[in-house]
Coordinates of C-alpha atoms and ligand atoms in Angstrom, one line a residue:
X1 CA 75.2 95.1 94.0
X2 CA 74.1 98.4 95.1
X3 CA 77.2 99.8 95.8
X4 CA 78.3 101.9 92.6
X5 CA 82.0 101.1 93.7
X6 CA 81.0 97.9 94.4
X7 CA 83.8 94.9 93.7
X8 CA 83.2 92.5 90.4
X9 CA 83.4 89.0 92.3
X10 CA 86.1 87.2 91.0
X11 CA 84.2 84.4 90.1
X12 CA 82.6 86.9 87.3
X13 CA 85.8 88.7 86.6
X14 CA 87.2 85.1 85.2
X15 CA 83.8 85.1 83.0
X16 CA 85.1 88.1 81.0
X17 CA 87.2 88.8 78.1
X18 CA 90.7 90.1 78.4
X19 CA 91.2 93.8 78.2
X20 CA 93.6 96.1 76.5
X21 CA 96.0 97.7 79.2
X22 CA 94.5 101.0 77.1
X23 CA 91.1 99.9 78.2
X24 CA 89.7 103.3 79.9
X25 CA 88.0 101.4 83.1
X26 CA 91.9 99.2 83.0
X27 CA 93.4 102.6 83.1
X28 CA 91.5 104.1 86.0
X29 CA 92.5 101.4 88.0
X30 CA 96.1 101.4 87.5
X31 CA 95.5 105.3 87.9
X32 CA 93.9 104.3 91.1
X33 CA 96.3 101.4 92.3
X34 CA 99.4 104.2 91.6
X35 CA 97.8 107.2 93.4
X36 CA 97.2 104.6 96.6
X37 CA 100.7 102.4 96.5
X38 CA 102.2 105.1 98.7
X39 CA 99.4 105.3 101.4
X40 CA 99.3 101.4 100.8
X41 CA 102.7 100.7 102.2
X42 CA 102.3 102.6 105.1
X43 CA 99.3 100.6 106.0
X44 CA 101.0 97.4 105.5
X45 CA 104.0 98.1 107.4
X46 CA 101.7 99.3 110.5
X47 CA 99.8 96.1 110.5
X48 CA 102.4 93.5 110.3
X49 CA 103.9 95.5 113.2
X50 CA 100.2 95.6 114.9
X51 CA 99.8 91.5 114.0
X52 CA 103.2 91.0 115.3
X53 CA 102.5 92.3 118.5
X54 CA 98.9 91.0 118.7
X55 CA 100.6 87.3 118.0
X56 CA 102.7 88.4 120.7
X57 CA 106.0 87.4 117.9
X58 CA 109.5 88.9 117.0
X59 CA 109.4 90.3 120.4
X60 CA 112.9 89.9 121.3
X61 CA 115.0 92.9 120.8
X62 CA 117.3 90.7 118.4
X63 CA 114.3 89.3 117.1
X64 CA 112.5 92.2 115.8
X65 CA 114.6 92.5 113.0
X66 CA 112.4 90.7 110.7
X67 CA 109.8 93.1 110.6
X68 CA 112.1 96.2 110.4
X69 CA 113.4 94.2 106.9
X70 CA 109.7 93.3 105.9
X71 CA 108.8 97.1 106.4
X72 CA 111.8 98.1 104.2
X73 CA 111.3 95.2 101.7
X74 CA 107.3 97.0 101.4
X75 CA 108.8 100.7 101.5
X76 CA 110.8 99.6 98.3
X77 CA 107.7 98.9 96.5
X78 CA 107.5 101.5 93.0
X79 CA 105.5 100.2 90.3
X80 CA 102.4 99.0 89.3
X81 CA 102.8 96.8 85.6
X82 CA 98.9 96.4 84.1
X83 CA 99.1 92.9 82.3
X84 CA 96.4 91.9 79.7
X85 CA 97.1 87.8 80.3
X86 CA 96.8 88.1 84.4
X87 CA 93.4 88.8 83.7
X88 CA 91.6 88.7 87.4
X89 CA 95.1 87.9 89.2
X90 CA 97.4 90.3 90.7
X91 CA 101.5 89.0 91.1
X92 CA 104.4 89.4 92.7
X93 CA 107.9 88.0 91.5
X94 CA 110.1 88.0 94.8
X95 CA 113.4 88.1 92.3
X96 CA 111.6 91.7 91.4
X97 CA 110.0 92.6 94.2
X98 CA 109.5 96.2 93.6
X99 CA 106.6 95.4 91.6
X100 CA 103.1 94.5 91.3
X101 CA 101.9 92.8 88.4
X102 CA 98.2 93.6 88.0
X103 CA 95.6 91.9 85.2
X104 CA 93.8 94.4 83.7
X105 CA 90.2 93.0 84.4
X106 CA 91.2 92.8 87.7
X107 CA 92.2 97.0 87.4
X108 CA 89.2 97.4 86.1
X109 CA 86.9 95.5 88.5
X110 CA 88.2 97.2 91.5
X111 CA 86.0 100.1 91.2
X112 CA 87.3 101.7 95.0
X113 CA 89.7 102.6 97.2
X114 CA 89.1 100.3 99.4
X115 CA 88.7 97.3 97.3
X116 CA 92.4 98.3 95.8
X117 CA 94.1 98.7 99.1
X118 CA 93.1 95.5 100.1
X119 CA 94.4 93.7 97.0
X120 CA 97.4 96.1 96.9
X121 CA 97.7 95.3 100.6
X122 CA 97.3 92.0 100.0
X123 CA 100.6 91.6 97.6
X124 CA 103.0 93.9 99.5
X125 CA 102.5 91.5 102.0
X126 CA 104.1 88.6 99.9
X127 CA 107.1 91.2 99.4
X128 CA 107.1 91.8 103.1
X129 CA 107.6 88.0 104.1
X130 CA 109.8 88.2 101.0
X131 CA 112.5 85.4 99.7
X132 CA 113.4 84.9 103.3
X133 CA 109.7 83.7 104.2
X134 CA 109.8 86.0 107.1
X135 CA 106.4 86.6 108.0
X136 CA 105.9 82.6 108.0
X137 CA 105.9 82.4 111.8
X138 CA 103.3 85.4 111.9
X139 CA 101.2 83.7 109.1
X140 CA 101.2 80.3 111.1
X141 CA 99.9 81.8 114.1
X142 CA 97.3 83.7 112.3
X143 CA 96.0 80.8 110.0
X144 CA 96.2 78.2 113.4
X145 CA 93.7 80.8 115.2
X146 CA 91.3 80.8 112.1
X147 CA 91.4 77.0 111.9
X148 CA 90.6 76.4 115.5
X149 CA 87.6 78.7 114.8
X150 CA 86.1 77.8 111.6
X151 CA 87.5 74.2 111.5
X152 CA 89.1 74.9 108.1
X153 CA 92.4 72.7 107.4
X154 CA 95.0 76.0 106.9
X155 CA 98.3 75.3 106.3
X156 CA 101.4 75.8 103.6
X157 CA 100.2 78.2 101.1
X158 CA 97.1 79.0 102.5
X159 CA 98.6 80.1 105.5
X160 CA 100.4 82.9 103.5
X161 CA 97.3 83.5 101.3
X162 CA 95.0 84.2 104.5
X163 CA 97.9 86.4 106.3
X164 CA 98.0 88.4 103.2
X165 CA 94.0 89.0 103.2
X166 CA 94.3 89.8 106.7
X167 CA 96.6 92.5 106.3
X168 CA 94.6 93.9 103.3
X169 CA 91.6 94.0 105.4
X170 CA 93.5 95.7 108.2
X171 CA 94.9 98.1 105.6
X172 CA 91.3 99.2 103.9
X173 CA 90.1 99.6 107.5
X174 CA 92.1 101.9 108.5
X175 CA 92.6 103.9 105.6
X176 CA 88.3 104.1 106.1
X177 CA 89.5 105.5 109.6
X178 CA 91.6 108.0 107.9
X179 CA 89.7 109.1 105.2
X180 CA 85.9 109.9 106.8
X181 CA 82.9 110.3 104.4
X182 CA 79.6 110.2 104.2
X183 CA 79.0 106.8 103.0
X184 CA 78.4 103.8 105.9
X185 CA 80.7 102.1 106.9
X186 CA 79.7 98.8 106.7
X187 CA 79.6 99.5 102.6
X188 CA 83.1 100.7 102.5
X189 CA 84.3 98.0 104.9
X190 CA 82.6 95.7 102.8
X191 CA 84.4 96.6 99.5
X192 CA 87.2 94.8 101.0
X193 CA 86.0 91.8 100.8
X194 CA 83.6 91.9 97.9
X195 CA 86.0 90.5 94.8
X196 CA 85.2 86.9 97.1
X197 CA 81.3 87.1 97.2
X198 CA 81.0 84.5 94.4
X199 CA 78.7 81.9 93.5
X200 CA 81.3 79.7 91.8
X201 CA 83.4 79.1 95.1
X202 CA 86.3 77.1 93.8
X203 CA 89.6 76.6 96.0
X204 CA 92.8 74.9 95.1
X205 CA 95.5 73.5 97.2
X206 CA 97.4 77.2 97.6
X207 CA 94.2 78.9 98.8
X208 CA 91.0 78.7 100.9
X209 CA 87.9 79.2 98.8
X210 CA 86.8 82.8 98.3
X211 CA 83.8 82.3 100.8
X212 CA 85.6 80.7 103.7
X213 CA 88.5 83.2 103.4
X214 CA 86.0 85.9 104.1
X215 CA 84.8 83.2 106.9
X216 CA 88.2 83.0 108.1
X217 CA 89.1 86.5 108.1
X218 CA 85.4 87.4 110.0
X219 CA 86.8 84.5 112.7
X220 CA 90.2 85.8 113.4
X221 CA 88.4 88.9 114.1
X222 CA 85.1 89.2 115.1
X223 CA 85.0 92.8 115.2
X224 CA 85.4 93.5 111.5
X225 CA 82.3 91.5 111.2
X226 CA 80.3 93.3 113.6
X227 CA 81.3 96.6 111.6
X228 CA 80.1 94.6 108.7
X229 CA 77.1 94.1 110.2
X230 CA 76.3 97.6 111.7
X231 CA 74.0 100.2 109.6
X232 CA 75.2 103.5 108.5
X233 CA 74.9 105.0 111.6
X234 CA 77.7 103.8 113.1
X235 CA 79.6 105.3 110.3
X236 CA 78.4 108.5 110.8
X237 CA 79.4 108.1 114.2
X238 CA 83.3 108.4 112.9
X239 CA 82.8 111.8 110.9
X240 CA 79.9 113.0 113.1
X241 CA 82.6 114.7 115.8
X242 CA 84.8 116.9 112.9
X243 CA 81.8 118.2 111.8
X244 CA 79.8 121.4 112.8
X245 CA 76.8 121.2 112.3
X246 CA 75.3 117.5 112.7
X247 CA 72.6 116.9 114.8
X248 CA 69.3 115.9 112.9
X249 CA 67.3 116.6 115.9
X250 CA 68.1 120.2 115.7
X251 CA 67.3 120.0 112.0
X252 CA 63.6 118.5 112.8
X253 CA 62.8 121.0 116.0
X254 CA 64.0 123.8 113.1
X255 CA 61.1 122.6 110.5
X256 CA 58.8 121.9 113.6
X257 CA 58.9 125.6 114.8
X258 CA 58.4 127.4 111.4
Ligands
LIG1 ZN1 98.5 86.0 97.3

């Protein structure tokens, strides 16, 4: 809430009226979702290759194939299509699976670039496992580690759905690794999981609710949420060594002297 790029929560986003595509906050985001599909699909490919070696999978030579297709299934990715009737849903068709169907309250809700890579993240990841299902293996493993932390029944569908978060999250993180500002980074981490702080905490068969997939996600790995839960400091700490001139010690000794 005191973010100014905060997320909407989805929960609120359903609240809302439809918007035109021509909507100007609609527009920045598709602006915002084209500008970052390039970087996006980078990220993705790099941490289903990451997952699959963490998950210790496709580690046969002849095996590894799958995730040389599922990169090359993301790399084909070109278009973002704003939709007024997905509303606070983004889609993929795997028949067309060069693009991303995005509802225009949900362009217009994602108010950074980290709260659009995840999402983006998040549905190049459904083209990466593509027709084939490819990814399912990797998306097994992943949900069977969450469920034997959390105690959350994860399977079918919600298997996929959580995999997919997982790799957003992994993409926003390090594009935050990439991209060093000023701003903490517990508040930029956090705008990739925003859109699923809401009070109405509905889930249906296909997907966890959005509370316990941001307790699931915390579970899998416990160091995002200890970078959740740092203060600024330690993301200063990132930009602090590129920098010049940094130290506020020096800064008070200055004032002290004069
Ligand atoms: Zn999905």
């Amino acid at each position: 809430m005191r973010d100014p790029l905060g997320s909407v929560p989805i929960d609120e986003m359903q609240t809302r009226p439809s918007l035109p595509v021509s909507n100007p906050d609609a527009l920045a985001g598709a602006r915002r979702a084209e500008r970052l599909l390039p970087t996006t699909r980078k990220l993705v490919a790099n941490a289903i290759v990451q997952l699959a070696k963490d998950y210790d999978l496709y580690t046969a030579a002849l095996a590894r194939n799958p995730v040389n297709a599922a990169a090359a299934r993301v790399e084909a990715v070109r278009r973002i299509k704003p939709d007024v009737d997905s509303r606070d849903n983004a889609s993929v068709l795997l028949r067309d699976p060069r693009v991303i169907d995005f509802g225009t309250i949900f362009l217009a809700g994602l108010r950074s670039d980290e709260g659009m890579i995840s999402v983006l993240a998040h549905e190049l990841t459904h083209i990466a496992s593509g027709q084939a299902d490819s990814l399912r293996p990797l998306f097994r493993a992943i949900a069977r580690r969450a469920a034997a932390r959390t105690g959350l029944r994860i399977q079918g569908q919600r298997a996929e759905e959580l995999g997919c978060d997982l790799v957003g999250v992994m993409a926003a993180r390090a594009f935050i690794k990439q991209t060093p500002s000023w701003e903490p980074l517990s508040r930029r981490l956090a705008r990739a999981f925003e859109h699923n702080c809401v009070d109405d905490d509905a889930s249906d068969e296909d997907h966890l609710s959005p509370r316990n997939t941001i307790r699931a996600l915390f579970a899998i790995d416990v160091s995002l949420a200890s970078e959740e839960l740092s203060d600024g400091s330690s993301g200063a700490s990132w930009i602090v060594p590129r920098l010049p001139f940094t130290r506020p010690t020096m800064l008070t000794a200055s004032t002290r002297s004069s």
